[in-house]
Short mmCIF file of C-alpha atoms in Angstrom, two decimals:
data_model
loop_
_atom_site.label_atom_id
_atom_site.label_comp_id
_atom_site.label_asym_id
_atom_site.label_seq_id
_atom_site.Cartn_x
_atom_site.Cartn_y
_atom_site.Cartn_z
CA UNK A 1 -13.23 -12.27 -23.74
CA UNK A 2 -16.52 -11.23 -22.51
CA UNK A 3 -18.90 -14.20 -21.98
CA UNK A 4 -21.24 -14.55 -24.59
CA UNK A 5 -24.52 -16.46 -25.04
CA UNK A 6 -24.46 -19.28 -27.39
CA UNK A 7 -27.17 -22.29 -28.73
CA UNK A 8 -30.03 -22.84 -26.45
CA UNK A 9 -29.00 -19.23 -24.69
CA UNK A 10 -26.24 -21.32 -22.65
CA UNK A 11 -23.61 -18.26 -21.25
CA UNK A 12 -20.34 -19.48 -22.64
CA UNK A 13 -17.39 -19.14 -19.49
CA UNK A 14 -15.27 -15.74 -19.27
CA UNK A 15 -11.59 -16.60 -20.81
CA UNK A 16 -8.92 -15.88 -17.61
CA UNK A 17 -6.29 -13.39 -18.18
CA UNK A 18 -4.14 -13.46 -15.53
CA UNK A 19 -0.87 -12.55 -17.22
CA UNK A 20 -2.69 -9.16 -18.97
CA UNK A 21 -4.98 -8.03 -15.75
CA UNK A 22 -1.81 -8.36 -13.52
CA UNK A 23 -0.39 -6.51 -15.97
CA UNK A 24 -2.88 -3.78 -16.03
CA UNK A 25 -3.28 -3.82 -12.24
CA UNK A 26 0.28 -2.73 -12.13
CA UNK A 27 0.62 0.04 -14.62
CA UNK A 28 -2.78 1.39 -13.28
CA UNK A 29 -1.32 1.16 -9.75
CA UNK A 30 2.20 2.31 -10.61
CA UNK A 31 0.59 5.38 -12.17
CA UNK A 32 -1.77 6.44 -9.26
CA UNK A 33 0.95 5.75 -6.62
CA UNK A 34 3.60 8.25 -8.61
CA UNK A 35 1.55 10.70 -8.41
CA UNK A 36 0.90 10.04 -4.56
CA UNK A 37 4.10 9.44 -4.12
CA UNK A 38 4.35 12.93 -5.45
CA UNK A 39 2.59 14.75 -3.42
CA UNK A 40 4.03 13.23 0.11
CA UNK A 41 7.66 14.34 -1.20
CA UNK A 42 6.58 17.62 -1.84
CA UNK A 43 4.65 17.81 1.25
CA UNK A 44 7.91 16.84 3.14
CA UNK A 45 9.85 19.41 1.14
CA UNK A 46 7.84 22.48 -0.63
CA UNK A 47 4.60 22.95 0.07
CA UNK A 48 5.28 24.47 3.37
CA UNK A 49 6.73 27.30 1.90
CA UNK A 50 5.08 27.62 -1.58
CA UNK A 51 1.47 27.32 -0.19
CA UNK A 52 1.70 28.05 3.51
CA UNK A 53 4.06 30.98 3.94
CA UNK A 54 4.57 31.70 7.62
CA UNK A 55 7.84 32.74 10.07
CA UNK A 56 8.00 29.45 11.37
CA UNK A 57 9.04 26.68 9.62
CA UNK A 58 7.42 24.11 12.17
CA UNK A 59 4.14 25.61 11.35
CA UNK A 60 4.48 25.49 7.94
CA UNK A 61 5.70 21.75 7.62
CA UNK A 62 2.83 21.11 9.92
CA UNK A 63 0.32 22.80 7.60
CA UNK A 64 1.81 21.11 4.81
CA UNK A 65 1.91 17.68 6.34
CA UNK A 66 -1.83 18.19 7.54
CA UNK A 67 -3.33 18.54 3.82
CA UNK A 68 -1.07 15.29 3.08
CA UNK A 69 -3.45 13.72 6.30
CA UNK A 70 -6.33 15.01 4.74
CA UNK A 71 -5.95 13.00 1.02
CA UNK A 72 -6.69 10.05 3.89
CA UNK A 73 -10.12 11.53 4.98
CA UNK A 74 -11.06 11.70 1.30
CA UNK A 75 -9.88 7.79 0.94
CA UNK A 76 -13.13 6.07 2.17
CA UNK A 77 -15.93 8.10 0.56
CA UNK A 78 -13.65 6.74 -3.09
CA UNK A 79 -14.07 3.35 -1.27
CA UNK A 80 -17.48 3.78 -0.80
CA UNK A 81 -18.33 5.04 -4.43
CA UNK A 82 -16.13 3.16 -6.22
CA UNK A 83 -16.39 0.09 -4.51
CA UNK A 84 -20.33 -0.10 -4.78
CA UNK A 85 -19.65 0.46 -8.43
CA UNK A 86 -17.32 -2.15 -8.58
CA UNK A 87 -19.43 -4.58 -6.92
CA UNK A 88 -22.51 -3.61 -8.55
CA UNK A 89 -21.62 -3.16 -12.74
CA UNK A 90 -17.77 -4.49 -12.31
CA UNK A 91 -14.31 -4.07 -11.52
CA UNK A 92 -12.94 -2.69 -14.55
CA UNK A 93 -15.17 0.34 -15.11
CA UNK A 94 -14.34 1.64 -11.90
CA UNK A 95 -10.72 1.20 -12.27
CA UNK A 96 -10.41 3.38 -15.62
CA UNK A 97 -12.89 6.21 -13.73
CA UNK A 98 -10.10 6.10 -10.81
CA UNK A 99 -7.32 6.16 -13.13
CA UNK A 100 -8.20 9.24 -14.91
CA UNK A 101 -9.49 11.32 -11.80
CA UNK A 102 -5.75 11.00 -10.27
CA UNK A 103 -3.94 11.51 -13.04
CA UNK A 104 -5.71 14.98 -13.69
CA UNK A 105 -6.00 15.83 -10.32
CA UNK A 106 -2.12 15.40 -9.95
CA UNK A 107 -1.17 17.36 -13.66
CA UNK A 108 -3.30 20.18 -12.04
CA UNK A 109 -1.47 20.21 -8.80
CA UNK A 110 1.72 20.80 -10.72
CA UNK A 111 -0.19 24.43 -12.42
CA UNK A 112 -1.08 26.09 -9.29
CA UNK A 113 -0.18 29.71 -8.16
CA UNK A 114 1.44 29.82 -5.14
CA UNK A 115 0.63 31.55 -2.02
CA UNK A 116 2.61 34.62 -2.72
CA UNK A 117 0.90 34.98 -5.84
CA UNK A 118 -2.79 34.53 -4.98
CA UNK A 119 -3.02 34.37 -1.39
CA UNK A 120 -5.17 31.72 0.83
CA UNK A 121 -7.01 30.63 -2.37
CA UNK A 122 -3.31 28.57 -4.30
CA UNK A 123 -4.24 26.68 -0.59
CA UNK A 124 -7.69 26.32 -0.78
CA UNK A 125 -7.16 24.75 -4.45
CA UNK A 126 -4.42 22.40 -3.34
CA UNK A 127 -6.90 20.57 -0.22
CA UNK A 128 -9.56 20.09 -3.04
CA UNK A 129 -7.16 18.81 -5.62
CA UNK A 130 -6.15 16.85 -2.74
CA UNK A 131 -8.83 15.30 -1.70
CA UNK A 132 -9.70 14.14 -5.48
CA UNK A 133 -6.97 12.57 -4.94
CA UNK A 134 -7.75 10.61 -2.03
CA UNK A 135 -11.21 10.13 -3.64
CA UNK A 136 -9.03 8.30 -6.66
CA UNK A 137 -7.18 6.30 -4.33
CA UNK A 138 -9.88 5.08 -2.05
CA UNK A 139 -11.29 3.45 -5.24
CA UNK A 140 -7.98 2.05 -6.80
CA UNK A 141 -6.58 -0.49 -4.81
CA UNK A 142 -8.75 -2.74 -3.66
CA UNK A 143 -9.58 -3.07 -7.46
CA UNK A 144 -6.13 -3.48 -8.98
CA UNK A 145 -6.26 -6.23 -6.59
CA UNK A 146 -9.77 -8.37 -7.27
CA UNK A 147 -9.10 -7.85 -11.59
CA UNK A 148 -5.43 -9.64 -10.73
CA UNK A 149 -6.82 -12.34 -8.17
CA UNK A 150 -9.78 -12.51 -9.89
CA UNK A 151 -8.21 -13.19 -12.98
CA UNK A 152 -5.26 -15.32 -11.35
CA UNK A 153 -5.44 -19.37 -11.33
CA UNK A 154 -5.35 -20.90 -7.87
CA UNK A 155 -1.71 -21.80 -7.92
CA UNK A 156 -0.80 -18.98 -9.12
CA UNK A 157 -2.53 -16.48 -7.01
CA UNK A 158 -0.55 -15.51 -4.07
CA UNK A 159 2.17 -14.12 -6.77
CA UNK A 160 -0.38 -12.56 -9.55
CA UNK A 161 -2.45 -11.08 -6.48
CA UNK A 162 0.05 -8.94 -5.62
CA UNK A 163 1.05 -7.60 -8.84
CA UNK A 164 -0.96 -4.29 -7.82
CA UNK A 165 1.67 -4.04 -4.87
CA UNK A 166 4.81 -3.68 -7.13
CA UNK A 167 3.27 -0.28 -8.41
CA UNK A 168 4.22 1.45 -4.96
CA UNK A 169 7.88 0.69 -5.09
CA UNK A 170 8.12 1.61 -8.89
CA UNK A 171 5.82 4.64 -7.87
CA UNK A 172 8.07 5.62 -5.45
CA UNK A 173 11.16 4.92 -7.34
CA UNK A 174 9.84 7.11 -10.12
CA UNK A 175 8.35 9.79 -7.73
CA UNK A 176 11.62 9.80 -5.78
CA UNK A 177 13.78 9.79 -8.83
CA UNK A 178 12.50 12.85 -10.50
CA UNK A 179 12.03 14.59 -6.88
CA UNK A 180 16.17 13.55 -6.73
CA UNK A 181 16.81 15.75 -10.12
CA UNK A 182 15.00 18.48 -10.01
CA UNK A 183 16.34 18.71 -6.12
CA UNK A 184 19.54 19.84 -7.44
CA UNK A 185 18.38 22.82 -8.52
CA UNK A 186 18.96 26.47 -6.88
CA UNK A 187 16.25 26.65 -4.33
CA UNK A 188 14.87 29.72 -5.21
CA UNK A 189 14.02 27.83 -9.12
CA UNK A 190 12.99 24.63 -7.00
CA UNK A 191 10.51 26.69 -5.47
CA UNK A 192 9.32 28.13 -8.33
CA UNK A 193 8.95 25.91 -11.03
CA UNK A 194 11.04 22.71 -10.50
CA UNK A 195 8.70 21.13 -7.63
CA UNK A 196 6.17 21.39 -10.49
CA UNK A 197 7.86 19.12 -13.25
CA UNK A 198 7.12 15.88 -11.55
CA UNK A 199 3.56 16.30 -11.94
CA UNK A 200 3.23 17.55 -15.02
CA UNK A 201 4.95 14.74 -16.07
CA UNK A 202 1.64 12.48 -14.57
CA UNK A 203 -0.53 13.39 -17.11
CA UNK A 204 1.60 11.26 -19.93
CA UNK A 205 1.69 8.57 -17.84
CA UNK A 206 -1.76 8.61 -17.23
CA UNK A 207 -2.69 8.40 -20.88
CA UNK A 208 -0.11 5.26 -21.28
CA UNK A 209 -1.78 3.02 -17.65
CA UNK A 210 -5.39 4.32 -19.77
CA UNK A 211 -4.45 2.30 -22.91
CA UNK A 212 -3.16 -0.55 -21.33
CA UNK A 213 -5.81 -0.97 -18.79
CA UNK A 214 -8.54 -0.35 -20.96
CA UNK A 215 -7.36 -3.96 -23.09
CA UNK A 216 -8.33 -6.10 -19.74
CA UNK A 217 -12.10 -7.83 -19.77
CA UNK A 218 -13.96 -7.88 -16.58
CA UNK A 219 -13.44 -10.10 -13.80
CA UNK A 220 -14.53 -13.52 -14.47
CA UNK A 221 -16.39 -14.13 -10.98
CA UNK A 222 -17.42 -10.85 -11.29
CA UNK A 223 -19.23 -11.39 -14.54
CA UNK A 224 -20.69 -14.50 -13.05
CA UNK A 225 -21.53 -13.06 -10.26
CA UNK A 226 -23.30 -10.19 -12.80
CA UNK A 227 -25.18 -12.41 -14.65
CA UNK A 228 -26.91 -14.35 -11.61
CA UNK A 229 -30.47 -13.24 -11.48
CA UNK A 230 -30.98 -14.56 -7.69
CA UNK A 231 -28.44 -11.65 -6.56
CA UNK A 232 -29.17 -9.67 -3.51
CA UNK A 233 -29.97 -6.30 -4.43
CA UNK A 234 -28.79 -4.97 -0.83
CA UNK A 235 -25.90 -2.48 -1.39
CA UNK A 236 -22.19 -4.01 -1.07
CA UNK A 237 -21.79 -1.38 2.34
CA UNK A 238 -25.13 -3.22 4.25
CA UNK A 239 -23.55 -6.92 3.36
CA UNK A 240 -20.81 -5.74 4.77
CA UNK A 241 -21.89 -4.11 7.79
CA UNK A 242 -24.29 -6.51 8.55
CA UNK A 243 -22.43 -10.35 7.89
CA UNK A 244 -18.76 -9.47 7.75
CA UNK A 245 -18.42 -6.40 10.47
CA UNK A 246 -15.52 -8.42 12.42
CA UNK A 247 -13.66 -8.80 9.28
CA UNK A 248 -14.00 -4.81 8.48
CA UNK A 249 -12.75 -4.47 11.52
CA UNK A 250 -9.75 -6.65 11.86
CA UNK A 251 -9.29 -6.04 8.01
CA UNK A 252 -8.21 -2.12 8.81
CA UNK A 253 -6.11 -3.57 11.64
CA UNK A 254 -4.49 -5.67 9.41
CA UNK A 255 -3.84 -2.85 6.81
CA UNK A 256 -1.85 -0.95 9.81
CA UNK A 257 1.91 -2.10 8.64
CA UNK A 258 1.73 -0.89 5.21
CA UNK A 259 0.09 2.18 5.51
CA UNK A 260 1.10 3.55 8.81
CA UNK A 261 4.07 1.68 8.98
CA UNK A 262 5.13 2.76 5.32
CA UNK A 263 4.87 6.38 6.04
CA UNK A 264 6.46 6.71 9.46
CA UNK A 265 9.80 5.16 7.60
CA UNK A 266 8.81 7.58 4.22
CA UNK A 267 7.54 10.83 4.86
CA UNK A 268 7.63 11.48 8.93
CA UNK A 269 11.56 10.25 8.26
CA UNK A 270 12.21 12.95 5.15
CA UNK A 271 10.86 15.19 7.86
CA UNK A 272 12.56 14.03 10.60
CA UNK A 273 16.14 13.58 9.43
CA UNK A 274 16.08 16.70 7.67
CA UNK A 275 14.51 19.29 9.85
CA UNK A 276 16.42 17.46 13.53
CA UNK A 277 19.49 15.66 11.90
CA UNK A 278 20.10 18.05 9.27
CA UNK A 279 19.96 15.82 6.49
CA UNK A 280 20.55 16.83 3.34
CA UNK A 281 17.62 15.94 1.05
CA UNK A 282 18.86 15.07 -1.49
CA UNK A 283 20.85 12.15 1.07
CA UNK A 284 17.64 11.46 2.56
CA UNK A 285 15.74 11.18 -1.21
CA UNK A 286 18.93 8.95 -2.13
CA UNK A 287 17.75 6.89 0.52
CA UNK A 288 13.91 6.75 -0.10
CA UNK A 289 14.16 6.00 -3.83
CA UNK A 290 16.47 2.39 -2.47
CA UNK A 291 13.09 1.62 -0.59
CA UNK A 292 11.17 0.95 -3.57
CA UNK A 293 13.94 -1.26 -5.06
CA UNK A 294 14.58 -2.91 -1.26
CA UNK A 295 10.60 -3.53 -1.54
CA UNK A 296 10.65 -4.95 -5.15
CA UNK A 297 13.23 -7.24 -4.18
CA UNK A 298 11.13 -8.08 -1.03
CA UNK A 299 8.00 -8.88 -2.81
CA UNK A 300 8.96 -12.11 -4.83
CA UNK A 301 10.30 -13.91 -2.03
CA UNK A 302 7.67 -13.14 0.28
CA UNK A 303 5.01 -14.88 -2.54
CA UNK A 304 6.83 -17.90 -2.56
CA UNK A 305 7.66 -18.03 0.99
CA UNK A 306 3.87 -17.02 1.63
CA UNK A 307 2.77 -19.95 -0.69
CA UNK A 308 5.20 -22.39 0.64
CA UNK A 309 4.52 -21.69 4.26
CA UNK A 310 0.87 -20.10 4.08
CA UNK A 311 -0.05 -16.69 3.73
CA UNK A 312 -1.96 -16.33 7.14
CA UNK A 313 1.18 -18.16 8.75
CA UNK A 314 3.72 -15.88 6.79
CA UNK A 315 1.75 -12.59 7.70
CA UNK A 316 2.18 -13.39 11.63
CA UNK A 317 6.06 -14.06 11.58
CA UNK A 318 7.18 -11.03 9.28
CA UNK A 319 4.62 -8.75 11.56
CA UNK A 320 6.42 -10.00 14.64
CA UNK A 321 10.03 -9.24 13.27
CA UNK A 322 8.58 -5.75 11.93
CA UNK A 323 7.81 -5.00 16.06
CA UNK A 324 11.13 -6.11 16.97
CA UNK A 325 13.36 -3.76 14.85
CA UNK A 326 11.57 -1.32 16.45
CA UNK A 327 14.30 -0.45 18.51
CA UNK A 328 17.35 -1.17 16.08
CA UNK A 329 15.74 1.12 13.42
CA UNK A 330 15.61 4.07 15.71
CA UNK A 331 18.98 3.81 17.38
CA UNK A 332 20.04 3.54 13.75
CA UNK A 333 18.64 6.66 12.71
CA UNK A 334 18.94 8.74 15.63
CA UNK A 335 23.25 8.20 15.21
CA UNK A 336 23.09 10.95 12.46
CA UNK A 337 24.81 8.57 9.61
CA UNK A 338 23.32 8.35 6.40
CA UNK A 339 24.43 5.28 6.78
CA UNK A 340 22.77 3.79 9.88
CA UNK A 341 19.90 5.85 8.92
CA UNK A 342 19.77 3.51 5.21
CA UNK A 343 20.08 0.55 7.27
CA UNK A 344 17.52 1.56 9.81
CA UNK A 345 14.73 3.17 7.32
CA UNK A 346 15.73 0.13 4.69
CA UNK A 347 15.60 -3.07 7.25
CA UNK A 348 12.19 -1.83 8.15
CA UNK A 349 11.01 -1.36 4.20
CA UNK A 350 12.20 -4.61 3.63
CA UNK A 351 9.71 -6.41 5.93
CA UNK A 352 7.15 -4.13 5.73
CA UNK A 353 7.35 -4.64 1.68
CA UNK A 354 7.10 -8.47 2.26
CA UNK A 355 3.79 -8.16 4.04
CA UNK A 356 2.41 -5.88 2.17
CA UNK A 357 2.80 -8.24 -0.79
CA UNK A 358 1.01 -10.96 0.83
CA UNK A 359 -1.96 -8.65 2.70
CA UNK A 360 -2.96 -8.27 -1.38
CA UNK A 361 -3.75 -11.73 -1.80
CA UNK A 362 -5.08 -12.39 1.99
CA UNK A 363 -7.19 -10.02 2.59
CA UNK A 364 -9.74 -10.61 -0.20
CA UNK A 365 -10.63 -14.13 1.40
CA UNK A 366 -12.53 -12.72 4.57
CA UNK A 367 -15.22 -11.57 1.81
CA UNK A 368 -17.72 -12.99 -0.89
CA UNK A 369 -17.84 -11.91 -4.38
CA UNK A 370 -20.50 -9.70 -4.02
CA UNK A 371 -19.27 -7.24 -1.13
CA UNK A 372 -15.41 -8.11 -2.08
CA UNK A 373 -14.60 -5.03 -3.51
CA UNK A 374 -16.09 -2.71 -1.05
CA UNK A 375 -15.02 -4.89 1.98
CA UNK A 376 -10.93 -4.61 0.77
CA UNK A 377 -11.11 -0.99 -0.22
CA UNK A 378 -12.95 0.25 3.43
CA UNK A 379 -10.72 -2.18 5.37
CA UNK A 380 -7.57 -0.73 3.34
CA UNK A 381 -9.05 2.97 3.22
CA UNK A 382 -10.39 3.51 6.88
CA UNK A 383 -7.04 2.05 7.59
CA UNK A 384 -5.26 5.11 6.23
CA UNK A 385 -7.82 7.95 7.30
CA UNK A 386 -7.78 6.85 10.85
CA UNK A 387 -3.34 5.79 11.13
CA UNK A 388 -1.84 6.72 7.74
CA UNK A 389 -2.13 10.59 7.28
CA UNK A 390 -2.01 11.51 10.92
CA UNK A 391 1.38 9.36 11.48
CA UNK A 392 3.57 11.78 10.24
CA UNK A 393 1.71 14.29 12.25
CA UNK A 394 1.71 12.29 15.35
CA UNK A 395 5.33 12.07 14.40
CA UNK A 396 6.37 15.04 13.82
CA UNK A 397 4.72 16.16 17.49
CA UNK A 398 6.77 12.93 19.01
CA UNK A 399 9.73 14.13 17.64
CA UNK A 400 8.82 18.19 19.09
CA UNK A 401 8.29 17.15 22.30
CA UNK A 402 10.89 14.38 23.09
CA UNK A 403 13.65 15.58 20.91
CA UNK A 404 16.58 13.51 20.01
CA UNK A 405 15.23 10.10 21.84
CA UNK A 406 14.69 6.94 20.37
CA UNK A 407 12.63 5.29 22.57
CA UNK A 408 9.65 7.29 22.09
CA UNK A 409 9.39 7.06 17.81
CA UNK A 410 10.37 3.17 18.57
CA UNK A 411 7.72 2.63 20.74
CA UNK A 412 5.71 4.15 17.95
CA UNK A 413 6.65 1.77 15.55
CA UNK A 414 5.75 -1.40 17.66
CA UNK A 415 2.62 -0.56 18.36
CA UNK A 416 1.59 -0.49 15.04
CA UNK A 417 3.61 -3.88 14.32
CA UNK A 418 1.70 -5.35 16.96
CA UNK A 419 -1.32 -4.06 15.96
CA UNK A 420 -0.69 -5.84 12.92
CA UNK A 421 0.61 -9.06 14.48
CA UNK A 422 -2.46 -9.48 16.41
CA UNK A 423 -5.26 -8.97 13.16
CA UNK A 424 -3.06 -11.73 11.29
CA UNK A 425 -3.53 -13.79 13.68
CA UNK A 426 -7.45 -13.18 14.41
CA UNK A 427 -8.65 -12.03 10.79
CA UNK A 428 -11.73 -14.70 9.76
CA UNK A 429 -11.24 -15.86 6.36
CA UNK A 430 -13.26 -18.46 3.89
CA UNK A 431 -10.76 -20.94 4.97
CA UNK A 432 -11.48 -20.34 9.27
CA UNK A 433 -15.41 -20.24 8.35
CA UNK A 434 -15.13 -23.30 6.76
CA UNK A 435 -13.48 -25.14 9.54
CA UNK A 436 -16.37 -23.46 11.71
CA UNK A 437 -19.03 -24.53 9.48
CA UNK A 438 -19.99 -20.95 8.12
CA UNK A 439 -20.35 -20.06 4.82
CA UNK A 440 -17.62 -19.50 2.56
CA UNK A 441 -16.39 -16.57 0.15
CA UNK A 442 -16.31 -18.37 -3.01
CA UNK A 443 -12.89 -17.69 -4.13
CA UNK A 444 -10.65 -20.79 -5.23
CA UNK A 445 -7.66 -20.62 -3.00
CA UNK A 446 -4.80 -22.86 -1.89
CA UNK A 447 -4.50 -23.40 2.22
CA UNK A 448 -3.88 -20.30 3.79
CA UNK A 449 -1.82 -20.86 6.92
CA UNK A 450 -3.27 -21.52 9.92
#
């Protein structure tokens, strides 16, 4: 319920949904992460020969991979745009705008000619249709956070927080899933037209995360924060750059794990283990689609272990552990059983899925009200257009020029656990500025960790 302005033009307080804008976070996010999800599977598996027809399959693959890397470019301008709009007029009418530019860019992914048929132009149409889609992104998440914490009662808020986060494993369960069926199919009608069905199908589910999102009111704080006439009127971008520039930065550092880390076990491994072990995909898919129910199963106990223990505390041991299977994960994989391979690829989704559902909750707290939304979505989006896209192409050159040898893709790995480990540890939040005398974000919390 919208706050309202009753006797002696006194603004009655905005009524807290937590259970229905976690709700809508999720379905939202589930929605927009399918149809990424989407698009890095095909990437992986079709688009090198569909829209980049060449003699060598490396190349190809590469070219593919490389308009995956470039939906991360596109990532910060939607967290510049849609964060100042969030910021500035509220949360939830950026969230439907981000909703509906995915969902069609997606459905109109799955209706374009292919190379054979119209030449360099089916390619030229899938980077633009990619980069709405990075454009969509960049806005989405850091969101589908704030309208869930936002909304979310302090003792409640490390699990409601992260209710955006349980979209990517369903995403990818869903993604994967229909990828897995349609997989089956001769590959000459998998090329053709069955690489297209799981994005078609986006454009129902879009209409369904519309409706249900739609029902959720504005952010309480943010409608507070809206109806306080002594508000700066300096964008969100120049708060952020100018009081909070330590936090950007140790904010993208502390996105590393479940951006860059997610894909090097996702896509660069579809990649890898099919193109150097000779994977089947449809073992390696079989695999994938047991991340996102590995991660959902990750996700509840890393909330209550997080508010047990402290999220800042909780964020620094399963960062460390991430760095040390390093070297397990690869020795796994690189045996050539699906198998070890599960075990390798799944250990690692485990405890990157039990950060990544307590960065949702954490990260907001190193920024006020007013810059929140912008701060979250640069930190989260910068994150993936520097490390994210160009992982599986760092990868993939890893993999070319060392060959069958683990301790170069381990290595890999453990630097960007350690990045990780070391922006937990250093990231200033409300709670550290308080301690230091600064000024707080005002966000009602419980301790953080220390």
């Amino acid at each position: 319920m919208h706050a309202n302005t009753g006797q002696a033009g006194v603004a009655t307080p905005v009524r807290h949904q937590p259970v229905r804008a976690a709700a809508a976070a999720f379905f939202g996010t589930m929605i927009e992460w399918y149809d990424f999800y989407c698009y890095a599977t095909a990437a992986a598996l079709v688009f090198g020969d569909v829209f980049f027809a060449t003699r060598d399959p490396f190349m190809g693959t590469l070219a593919s991979l490389g308009t995956f890397a470039i939906g991360f470019f596109a990532r910060p301008v939607g967290a510049l745009v849609f964060g100042h709009l969030g910021d500035k007029v509220g949360r939830k009418r950026s969230l439907i705008i981000t909703l509906m530019l995915m969902g069609v860019a997606t459905t109109l992914i799955g209706l374009l000619p292919s190379y054979h048929s119209v030449g360099v132009v089916a390619a030229v149409l899938l980077v633009v249709l990619r980069l709405l889609q990075g454009v969509a992104v960049g806005g989405e998440w850091g969101g589908a956070v704030l309208i869930a914490a936002e909304h979310a009662p302090p003792k409640w808020r490390t699990f409601l927080a992260s209710a955006p986060q349980y979209g990517s494993p369903i995403g990818l369960i869903l993604a994967t899933g229909v990828f897995r069926m349609v997989s089956d199919l001769p590959k000459e009608d998998f090329l053709s037209w069955g690489w297209r069905l799981p994005f078609l199908v986006s454009g129902v589910l879009v209409l369904i995360a519309f409706l249900i999102r739609r029902g959720v009111d504005e952010s309480p704080e943010m409608e507070a924060r809206l109806r306080d006439t002594r508000r700066t009127q300096v964008a969100p971008l120049g708060l952020v750059l100018r009081e909070r520039k330590r936090a950007l930065l140790l904010g993208i550092g502390l996105c590393l794990l479940g951006i860059s880390g997610f894909y090097f076990v996702t896509t660069l491994m579809i990649t890898y283990t099919t193109t150097y072990l000779k994977i089947t995909r449809s073992q390696i898919l079989d695999v994938i689609t047991w991340a996102g129910v590995v991660e959902l199963i990750s996700f509840p106990i890393a909330s209550w272990l997080a508010t047990r223990f402290g999220e800042r505390r909780f964020l620094v041991w399963v960062t460390a552990l991430a760095t040390l299977w390093s070297v397990p994960m690869m020795m796994l994989i690189l045996t050539g059983d699906i198998g070890n391979i599960a075990i390798g690829i799944l250990g690692a989704i485990f405890l990157i899925g039990a950060y990544y559902a307590v960065l949702a909750p954490y990260l907001p707290r190193a920024f006020p009200v007013e810059m929140r939304y912008t701060g979250i979505s640069l930190s989260f989006q910068l994150c993936g257009a520097i490390f994210g896209g160009t992982t599986p192409l760092v990868g993939l050159w890893v993999a070319n020029h060392y060959g069958l040898n683990w301790p170069p893709m381990a290595l890999m790995f453990a630097i960007i656990g350690g990045v990780n480990f070391l922006c937990a540890v250093y990231l200033p939040t409300e709670e550290r500025d308080a301690a230091l005398g600064r000024q707080a974000a005002p966000m009602a919390t419980q301790p953080a960790g220390r």
